[in-house]
mmCIF file of C-alpha atoms and ligand atoms in Angstrom:
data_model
loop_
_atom_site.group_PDB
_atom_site.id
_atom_site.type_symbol
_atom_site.label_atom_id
_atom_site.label_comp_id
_atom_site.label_asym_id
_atom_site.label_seq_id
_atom_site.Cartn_x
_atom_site.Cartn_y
_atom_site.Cartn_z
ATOM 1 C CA UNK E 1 -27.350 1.929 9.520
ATOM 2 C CA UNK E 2 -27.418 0.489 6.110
ATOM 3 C CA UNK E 3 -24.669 -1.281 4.363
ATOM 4 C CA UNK E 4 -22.697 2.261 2.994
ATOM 5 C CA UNK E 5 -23.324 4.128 5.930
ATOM 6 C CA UNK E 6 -21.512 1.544 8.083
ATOM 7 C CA UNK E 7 -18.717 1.927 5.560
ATOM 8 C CA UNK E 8 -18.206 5.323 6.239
ATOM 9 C CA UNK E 9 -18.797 4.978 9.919
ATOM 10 C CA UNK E 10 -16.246 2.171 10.763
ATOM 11 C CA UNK E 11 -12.654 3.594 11.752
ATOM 12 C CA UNK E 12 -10.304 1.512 9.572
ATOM 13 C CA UNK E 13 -6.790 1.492 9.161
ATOM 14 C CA UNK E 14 -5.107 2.014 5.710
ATOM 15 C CA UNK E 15 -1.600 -0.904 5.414
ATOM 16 C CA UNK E 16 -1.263 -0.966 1.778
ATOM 17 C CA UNK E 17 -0.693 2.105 -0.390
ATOM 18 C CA UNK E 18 1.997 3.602 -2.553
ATOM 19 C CA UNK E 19 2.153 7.641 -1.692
ATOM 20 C CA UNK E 20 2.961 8.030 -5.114
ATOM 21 C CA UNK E 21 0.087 5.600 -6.291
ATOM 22 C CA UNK E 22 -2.198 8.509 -4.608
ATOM 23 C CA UNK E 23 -0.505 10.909 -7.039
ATOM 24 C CA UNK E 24 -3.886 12.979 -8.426
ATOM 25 C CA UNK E 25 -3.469 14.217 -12.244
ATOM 26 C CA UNK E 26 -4.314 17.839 -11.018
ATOM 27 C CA UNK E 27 -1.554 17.767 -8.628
ATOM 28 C CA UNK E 28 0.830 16.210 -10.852
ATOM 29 C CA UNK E 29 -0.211 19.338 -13.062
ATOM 30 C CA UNK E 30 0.642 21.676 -11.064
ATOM 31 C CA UNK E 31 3.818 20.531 -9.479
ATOM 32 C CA UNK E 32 4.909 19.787 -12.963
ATOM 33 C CA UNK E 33 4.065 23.356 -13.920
ATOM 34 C CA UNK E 34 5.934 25.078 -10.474
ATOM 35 C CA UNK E 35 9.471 22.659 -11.536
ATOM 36 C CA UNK E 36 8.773 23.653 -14.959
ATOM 37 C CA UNK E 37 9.067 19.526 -16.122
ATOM 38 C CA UNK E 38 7.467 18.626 -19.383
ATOM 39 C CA UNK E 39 4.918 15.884 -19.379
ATOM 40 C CA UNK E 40 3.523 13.654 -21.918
ATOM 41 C CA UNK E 41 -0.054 15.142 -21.730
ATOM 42 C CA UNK E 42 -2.324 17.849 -22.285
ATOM 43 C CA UNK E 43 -4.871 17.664 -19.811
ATOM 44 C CA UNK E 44 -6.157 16.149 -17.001
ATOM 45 C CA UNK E 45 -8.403 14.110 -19.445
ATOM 46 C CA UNK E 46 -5.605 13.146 -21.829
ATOM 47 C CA UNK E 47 -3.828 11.483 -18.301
ATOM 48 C CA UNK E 48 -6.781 9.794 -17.126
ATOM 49 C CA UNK E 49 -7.091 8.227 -21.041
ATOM 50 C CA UNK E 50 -3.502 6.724 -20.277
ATOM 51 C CA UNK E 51 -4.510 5.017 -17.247
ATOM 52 C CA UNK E 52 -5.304 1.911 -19.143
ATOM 53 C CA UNK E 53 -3.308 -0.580 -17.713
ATOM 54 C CA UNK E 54 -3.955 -4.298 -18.387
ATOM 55 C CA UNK E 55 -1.561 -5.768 -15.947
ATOM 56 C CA UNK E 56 1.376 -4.747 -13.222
ATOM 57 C CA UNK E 57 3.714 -3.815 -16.245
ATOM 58 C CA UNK E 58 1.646 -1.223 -17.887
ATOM 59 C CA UNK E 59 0.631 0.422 -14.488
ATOM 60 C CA UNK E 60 4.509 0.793 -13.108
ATOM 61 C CA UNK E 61 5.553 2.403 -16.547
ATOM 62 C CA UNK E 62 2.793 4.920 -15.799
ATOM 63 C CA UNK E 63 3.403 5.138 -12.058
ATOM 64 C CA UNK E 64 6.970 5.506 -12.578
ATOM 65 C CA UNK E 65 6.374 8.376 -15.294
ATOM 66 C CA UNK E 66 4.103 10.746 -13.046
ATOM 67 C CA UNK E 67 6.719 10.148 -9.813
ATOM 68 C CA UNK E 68 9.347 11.644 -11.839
ATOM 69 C CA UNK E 69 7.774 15.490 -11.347
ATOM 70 C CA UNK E 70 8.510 14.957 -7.811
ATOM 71 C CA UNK E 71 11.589 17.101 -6.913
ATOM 72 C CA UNK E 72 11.425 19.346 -3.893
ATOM 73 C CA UNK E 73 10.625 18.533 -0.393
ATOM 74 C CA UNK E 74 7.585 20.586 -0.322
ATOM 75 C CA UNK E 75 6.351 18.527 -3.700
ATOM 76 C CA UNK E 76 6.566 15.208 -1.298
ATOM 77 C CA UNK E 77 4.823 17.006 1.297
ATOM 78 C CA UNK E 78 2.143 17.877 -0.759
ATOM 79 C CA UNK E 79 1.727 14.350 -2.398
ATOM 80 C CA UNK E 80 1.346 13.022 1.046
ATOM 81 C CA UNK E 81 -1.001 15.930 2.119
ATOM 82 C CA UNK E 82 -3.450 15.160 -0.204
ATOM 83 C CA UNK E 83 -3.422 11.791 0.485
ATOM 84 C CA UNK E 84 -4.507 12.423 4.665
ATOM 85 C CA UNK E 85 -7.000 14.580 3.260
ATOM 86 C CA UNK E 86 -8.575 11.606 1.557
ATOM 87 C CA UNK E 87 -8.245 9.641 4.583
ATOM 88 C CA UNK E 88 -10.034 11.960 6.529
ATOM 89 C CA UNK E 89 -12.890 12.113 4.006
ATOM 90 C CA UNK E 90 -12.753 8.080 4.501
ATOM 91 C CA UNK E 91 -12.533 7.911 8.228
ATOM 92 C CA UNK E 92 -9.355 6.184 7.898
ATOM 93 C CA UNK E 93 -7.813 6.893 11.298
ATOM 94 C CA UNK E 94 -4.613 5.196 10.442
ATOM 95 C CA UNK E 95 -2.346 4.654 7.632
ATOM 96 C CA UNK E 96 1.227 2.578 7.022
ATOM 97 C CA UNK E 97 2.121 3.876 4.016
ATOM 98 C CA UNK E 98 5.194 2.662 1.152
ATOM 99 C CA UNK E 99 7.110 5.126 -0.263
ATOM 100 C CA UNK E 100 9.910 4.083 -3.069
ATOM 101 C CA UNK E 101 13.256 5.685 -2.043
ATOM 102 C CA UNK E 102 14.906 4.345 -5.389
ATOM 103 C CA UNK E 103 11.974 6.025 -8.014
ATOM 104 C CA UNK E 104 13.486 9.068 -6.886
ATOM 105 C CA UNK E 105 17.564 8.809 -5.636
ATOM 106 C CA UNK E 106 17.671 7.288 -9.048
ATOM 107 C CA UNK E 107 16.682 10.599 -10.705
ATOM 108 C CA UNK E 108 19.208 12.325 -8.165
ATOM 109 C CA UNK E 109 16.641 13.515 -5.310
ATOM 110 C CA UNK E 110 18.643 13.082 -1.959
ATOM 111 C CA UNK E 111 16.836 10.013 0.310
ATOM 112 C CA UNK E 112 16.763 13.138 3.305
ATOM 113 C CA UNK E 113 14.282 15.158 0.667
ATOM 114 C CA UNK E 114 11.831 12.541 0.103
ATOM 115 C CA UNK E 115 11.660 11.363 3.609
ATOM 116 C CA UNK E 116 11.686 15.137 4.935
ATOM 117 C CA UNK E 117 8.534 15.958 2.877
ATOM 118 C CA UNK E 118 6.787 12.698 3.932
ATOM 119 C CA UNK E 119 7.633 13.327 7.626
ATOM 120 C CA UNK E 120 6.178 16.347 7.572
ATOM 121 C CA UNK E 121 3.052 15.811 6.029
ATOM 122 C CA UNK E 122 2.548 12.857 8.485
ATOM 123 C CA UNK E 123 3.247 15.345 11.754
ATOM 124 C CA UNK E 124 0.826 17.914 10.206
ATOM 125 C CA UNK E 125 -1.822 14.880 9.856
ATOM 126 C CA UNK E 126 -1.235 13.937 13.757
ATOM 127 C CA UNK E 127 -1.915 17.348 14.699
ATOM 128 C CA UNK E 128 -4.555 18.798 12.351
ATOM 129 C CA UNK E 129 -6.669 15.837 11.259
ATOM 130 C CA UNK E 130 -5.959 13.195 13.832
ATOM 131 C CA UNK E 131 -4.836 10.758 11.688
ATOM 132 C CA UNK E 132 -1.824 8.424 12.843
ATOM 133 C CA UNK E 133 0.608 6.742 10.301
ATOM 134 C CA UNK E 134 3.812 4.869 10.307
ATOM 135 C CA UNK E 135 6.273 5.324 6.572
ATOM 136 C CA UNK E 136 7.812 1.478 5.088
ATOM 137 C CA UNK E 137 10.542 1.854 2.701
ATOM 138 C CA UNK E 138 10.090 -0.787 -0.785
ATOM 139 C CA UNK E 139 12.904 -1.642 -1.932
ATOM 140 C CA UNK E 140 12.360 -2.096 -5.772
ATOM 141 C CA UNK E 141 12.671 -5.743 -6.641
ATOM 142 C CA UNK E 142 13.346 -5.240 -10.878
ATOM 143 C CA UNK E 143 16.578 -3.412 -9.810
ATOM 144 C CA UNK E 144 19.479 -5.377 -7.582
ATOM 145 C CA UNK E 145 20.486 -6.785 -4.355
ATOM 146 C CA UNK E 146 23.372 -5.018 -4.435
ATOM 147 C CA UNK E 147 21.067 -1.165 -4.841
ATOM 148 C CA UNK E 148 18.824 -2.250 -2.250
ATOM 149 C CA UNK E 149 21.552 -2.808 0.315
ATOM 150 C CA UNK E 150 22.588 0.379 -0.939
ATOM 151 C CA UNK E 151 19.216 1.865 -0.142
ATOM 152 C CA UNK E 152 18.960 0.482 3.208
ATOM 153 C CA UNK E 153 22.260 2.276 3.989
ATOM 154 C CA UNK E 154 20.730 5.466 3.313
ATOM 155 C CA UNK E 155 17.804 4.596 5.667
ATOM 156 C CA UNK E 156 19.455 3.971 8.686
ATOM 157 C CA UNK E 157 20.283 7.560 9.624
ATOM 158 C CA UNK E 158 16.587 7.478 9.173
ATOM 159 C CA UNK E 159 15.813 4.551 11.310
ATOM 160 C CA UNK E 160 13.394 5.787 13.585
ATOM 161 C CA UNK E 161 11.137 7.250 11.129
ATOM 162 C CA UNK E 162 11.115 4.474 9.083
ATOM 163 C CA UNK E 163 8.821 1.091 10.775
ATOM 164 C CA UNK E 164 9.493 -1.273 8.170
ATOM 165 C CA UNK E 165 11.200 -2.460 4.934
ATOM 166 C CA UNK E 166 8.808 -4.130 1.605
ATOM 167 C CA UNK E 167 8.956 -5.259 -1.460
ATOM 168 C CA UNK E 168 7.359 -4.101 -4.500
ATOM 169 C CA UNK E 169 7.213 -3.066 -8.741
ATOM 170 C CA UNK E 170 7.379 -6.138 -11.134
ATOM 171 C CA UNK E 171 6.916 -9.002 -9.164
ATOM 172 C CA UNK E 172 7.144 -11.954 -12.034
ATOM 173 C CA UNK E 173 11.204 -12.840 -12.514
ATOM 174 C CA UNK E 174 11.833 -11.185 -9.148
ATOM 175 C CA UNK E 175 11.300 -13.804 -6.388
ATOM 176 C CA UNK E 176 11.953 -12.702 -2.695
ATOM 177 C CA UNK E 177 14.828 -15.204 -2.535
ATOM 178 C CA UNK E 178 16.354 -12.317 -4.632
ATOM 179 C CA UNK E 179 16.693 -10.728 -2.058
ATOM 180 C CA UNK E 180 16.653 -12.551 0.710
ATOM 181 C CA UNK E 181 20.428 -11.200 2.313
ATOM 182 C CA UNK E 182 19.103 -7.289 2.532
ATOM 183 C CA UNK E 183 15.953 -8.329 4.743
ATOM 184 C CA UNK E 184 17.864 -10.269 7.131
ATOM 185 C CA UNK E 185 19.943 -7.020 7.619
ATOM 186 C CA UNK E 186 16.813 -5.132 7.539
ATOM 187 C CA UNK E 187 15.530 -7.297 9.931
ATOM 188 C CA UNK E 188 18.568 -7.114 12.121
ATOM 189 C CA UNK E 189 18.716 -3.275 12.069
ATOM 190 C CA UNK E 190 14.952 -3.859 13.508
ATOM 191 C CA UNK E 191 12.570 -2.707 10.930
ATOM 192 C CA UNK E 192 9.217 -4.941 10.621
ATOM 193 C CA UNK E 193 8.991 -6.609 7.223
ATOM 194 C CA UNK E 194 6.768 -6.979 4.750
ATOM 195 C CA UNK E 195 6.931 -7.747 0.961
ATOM 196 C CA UNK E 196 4.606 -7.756 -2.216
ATOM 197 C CA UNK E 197 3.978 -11.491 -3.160
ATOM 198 C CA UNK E 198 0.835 -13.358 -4.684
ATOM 199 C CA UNK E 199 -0.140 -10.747 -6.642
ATOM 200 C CA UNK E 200 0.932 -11.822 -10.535
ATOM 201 C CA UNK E 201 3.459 -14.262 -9.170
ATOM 202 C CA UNK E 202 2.890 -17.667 -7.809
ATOM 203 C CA UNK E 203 1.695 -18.613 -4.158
ATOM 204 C CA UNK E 204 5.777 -20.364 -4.485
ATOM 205 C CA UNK E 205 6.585 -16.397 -4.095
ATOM 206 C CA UNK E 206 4.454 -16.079 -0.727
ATOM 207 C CA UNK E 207 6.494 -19.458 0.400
ATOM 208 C CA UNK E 208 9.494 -17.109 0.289
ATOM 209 C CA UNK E 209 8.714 -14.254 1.672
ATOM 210 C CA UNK E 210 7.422 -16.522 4.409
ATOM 211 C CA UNK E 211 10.535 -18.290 4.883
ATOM 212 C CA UNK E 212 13.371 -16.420 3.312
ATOM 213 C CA UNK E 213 11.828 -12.776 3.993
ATOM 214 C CA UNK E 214 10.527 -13.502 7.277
ATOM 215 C CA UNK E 215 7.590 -11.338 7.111
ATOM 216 C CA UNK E 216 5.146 -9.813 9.528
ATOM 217 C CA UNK E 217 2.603 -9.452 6.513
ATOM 218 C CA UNK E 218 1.834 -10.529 3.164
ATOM 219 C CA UNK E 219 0.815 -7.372 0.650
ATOM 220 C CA UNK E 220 -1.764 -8.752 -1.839
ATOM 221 C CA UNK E 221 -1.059 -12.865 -1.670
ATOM 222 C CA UNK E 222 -4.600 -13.299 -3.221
ATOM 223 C CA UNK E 223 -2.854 -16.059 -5.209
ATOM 224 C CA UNK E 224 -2.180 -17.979 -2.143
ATOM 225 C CA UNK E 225 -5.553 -19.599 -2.645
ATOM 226 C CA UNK E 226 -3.997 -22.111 -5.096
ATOM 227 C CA UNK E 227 -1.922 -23.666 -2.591
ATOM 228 C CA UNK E 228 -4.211 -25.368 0.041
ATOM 229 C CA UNK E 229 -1.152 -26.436 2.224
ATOM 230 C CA UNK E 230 -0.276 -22.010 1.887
ATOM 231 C CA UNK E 231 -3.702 -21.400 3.209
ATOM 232 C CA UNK E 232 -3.551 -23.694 6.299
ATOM 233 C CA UNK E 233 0.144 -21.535 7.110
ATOM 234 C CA UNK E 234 -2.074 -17.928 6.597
ATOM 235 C CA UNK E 235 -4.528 -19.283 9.110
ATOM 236 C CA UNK E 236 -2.380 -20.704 11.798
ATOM 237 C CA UNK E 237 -0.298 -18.291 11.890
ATOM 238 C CA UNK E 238 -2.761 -15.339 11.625
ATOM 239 C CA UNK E 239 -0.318 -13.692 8.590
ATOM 240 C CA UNK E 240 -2.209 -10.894 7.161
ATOM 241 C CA UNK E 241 -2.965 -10.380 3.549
ATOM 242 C CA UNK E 242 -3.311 -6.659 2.912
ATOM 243 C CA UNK E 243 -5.728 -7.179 -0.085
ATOM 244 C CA UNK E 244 -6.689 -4.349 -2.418
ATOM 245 C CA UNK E 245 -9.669 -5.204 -4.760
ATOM 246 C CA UNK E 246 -9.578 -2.369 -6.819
ATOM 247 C CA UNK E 247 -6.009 -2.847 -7.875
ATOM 248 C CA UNK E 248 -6.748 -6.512 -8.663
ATOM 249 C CA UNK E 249 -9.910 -5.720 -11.505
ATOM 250 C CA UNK E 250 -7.850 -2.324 -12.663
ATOM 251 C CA UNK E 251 -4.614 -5.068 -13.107
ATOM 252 C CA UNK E 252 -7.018 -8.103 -14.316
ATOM 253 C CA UNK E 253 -5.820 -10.314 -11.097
ATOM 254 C CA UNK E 254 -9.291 -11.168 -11.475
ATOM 255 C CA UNK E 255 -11.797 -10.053 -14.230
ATOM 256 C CA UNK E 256 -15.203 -9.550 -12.448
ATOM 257 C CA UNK E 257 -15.219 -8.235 -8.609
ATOM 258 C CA UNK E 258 -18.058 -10.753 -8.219
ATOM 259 C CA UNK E 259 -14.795 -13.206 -8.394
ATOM 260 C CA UNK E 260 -13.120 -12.014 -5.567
ATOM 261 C CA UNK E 261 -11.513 -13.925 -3.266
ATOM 262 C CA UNK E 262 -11.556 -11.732 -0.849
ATOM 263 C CA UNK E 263 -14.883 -12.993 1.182
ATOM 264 C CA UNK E 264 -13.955 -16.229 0.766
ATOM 265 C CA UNK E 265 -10.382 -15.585 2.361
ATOM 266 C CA UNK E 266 -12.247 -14.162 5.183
ATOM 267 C CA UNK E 267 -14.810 -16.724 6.112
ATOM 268 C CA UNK E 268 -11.893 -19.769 5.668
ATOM 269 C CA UNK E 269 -10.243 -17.103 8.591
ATOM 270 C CA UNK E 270 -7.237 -15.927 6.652
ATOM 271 C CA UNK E 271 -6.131 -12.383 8.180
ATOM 272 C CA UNK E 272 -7.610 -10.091 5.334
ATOM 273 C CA UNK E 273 -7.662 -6.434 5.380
ATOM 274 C CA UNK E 274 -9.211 -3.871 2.585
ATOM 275 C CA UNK E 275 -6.873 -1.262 1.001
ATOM 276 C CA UNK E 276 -6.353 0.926 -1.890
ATOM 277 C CA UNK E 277 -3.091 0.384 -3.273
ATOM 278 C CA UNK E 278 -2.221 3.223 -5.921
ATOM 279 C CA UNK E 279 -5.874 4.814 -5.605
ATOM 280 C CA UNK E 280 -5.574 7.662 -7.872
ATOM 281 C CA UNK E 281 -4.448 5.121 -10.403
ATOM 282 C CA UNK E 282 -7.028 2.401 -9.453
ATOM 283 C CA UNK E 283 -10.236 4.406 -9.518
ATOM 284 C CA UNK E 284 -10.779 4.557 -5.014
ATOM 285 C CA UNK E 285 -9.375 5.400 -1.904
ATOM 286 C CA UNK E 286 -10.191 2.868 0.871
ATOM 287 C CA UNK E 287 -14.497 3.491 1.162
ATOM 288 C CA UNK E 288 -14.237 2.885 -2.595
ATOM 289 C CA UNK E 289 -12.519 -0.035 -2.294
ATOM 290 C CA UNK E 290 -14.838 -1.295 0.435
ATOM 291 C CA UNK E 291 -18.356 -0.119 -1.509
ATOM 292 C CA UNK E 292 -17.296 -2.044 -4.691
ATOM 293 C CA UNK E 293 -16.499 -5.644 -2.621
ATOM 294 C CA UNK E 294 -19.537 -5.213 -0.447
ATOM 295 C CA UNK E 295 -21.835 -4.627 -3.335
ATOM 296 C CA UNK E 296 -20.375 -7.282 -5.499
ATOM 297 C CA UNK E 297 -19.820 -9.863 -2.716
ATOM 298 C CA UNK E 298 -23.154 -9.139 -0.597
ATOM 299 C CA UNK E 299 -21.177 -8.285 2.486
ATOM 300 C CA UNK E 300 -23.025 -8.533 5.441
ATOM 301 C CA UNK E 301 -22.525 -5.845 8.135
ATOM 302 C CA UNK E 302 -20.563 -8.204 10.342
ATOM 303 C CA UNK E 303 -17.951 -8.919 7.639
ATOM 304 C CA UNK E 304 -17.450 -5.543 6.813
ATOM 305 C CA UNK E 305 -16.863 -4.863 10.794
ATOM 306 C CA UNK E 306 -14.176 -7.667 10.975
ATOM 307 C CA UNK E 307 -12.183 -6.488 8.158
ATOM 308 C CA UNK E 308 -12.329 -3.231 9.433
ATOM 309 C CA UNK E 309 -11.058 -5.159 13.072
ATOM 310 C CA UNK E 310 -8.502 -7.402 11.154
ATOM 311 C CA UNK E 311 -6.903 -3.864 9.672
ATOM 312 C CA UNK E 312 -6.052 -2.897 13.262
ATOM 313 C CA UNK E 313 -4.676 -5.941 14.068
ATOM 314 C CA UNK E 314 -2.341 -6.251 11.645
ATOM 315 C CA UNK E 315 -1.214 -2.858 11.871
ATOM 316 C CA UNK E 316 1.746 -1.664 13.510
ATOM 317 C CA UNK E 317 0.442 0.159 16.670
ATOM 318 C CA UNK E 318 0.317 -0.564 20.031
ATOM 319 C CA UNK E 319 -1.870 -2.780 21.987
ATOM 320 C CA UNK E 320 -3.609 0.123 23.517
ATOM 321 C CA UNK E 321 -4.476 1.919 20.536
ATOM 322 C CA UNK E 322 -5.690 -1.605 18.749
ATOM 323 C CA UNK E 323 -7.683 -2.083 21.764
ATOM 324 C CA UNK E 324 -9.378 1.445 21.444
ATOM 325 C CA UNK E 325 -10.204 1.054 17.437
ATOM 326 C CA UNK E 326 -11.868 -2.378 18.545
ATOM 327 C CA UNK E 327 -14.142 -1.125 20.943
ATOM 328 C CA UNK E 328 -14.997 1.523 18.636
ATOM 329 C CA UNK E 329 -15.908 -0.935 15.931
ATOM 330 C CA UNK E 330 -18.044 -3.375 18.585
ATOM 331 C CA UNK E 331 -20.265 -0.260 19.235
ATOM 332 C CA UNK E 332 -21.501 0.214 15.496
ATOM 333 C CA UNK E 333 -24.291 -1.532 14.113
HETATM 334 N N1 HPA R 401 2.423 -4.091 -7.086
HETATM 335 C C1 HPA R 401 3.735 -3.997 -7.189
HETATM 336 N N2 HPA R 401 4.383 -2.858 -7.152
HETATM 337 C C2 HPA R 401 3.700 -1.737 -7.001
HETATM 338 C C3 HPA R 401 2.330 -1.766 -6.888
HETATM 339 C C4 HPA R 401 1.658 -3.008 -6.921
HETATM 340 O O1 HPA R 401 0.411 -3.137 -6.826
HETATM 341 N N3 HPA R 401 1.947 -0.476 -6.752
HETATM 342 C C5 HPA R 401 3.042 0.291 -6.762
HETATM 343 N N4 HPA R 401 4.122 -0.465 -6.923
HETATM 344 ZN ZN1 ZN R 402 1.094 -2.457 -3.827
#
């Protein structure tokens, strides 16, 4: 097999994307057309021209803009829908995905319609496309402690459909000590925990969610390279960075993808996985992502196998299932 076709052959599991980072301009279109909302553009072509972002700042504006057509339970559905549908295209046999409770209870959608619509689309992927997935909750770190204790209220009647609690929006300003209080009641109620960190902000900010967050993973952390003493912690512990390349040349985390960290992570053993982030935003879904960092890295067909292993691993599924994707992965070639 050469270096693409292993790509698309290797089962890999998806542990870092926004559902409404996967938000397509068509679709966002047409569900702005059915809820009759008005939106700043023309065409698909005049959205696509907007997507210009420079850093995290200019994305979120954006990304916060499109999620605001979502209204009705079917129109979370059909976000999430479309998003298994790439996965299946991508042989992406498992996916943890974020969704952002407060992008839409702040615009007065009840918590029970987003999560409803997500639900759904995730039983309809178990059963038509054989794709398994797990929904974390962000809480959104520019707003306060005080509404993300709120928000974690409103998940617990949700509790079981809900595997973990993270972090994310504009990460510069917004440390996790912010809100260090909520995850140890997150953590209490028993979700898992992970948190944005090392992505514009400091490796100091991957300290904290460390220590103060207690996290099972890191999302992003590429910046925990300028902290030697960080990098020993990754590696001894085995904490996984879910790294998405894409996102870091579309935000200029790094300028060139021939800079990326990410192969160097990986052969110093940090815990790296491949994802897509906000892909419809980004320019990939996870094969994309993959293709550009084996191209620009020179990945050799082993590496490309162990990140697709190391995705597994630090995913949240059980033993048994881990132990089925890594057989399937040891048989490629
Ligand atoms: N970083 C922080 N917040 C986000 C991102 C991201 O890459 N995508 C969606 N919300
Ligand atoms: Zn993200």
């Amino acid at each position: 097999m050469n270096r693409n076709e292993l790509i698309r052959a290797l089962p890999k599991a998806e542990l870092h994307v926004h559902i409404e980072g996967t938000f397509e301009p068509e679709l966002m279109f047409a569900i702005a057309q059915r809820n009759q909302i008005e939106i700043p553009y023309k065409s698909v072509e005049e959205v696509k021209q907007a997507y210009n972002f420079h850093n995290l700042q200019s994305f979120l504006d954006i990304y916060y803009a499109g999620a605001a057509v979502l209204i009705y339970e079917q129109d979370f559905y059909d976000l999430a829908w479309a998003y298994f549908e790439k996965c299946a295209e991508d042989n992406v046999v498992h996916t943890e995905m974020f969704f952002d409770p407060q992008t839409h209870t702040d615009r007065g959608v009840a918590f029970a319609t987003v999560i409803n619509g997500l639900q759904r689309a995730c039983d309809d992927a178990r059963e038509k496309l054989n794709i398994s997935s797990h929904l974390i909750m962000c809480f959104l770190r520019h707003l306060t402690e005080e509404a993300a204790f709120e928000t974690l209220a409103q998940a617990l009647p949700y509790k079981d459909q809900i595997i973990g609690v993270g972090l994310d929006s504009s990460e510069v300003g917004h440390p996790p000590e912010k809100f260090e209080r909520v995850f140890a009641k997150a953590r209490e109620a028993g979700f898992l925990i992970v948190a944005h960190a090392g992505e514009e902000g400091p490796a100091e900010y991957v300290w904290q969610a460390l220590d103060l967050l207690k996290v099972n993973r890191i999302d992003h952390g590429v910046r925990s390279e300028e902290d030697s003493k960080l990098l020993e912690r990754l590696i001894a512990e085995k904490m996984p960075l879910t790294v998405c390349p894409l996102s870091n040349l579309k935000l200029c985390v790094v300028d060139d993808m021939v800079q990326h960290n990410i192969q160097r992570l990986l052969q110093q053993g940090v815990h790296v996985t491949v994802n897509s982030d906000d892909p419809s935003y980004f320019g990939g879904y996870m094969n994309d992502n993959f293709f550009a960092i084996a191209e620009a890295l020179d990945l050799s067909h082993a590496e490309l196998k162990q990140l697709a292993q190391n995705s597994f691993e630090a995913s949240f599924i059980s033993d048994t299932e881990k132990q089925k994707w890594t057989e399937q992965i040891a048989a490629l070639n």
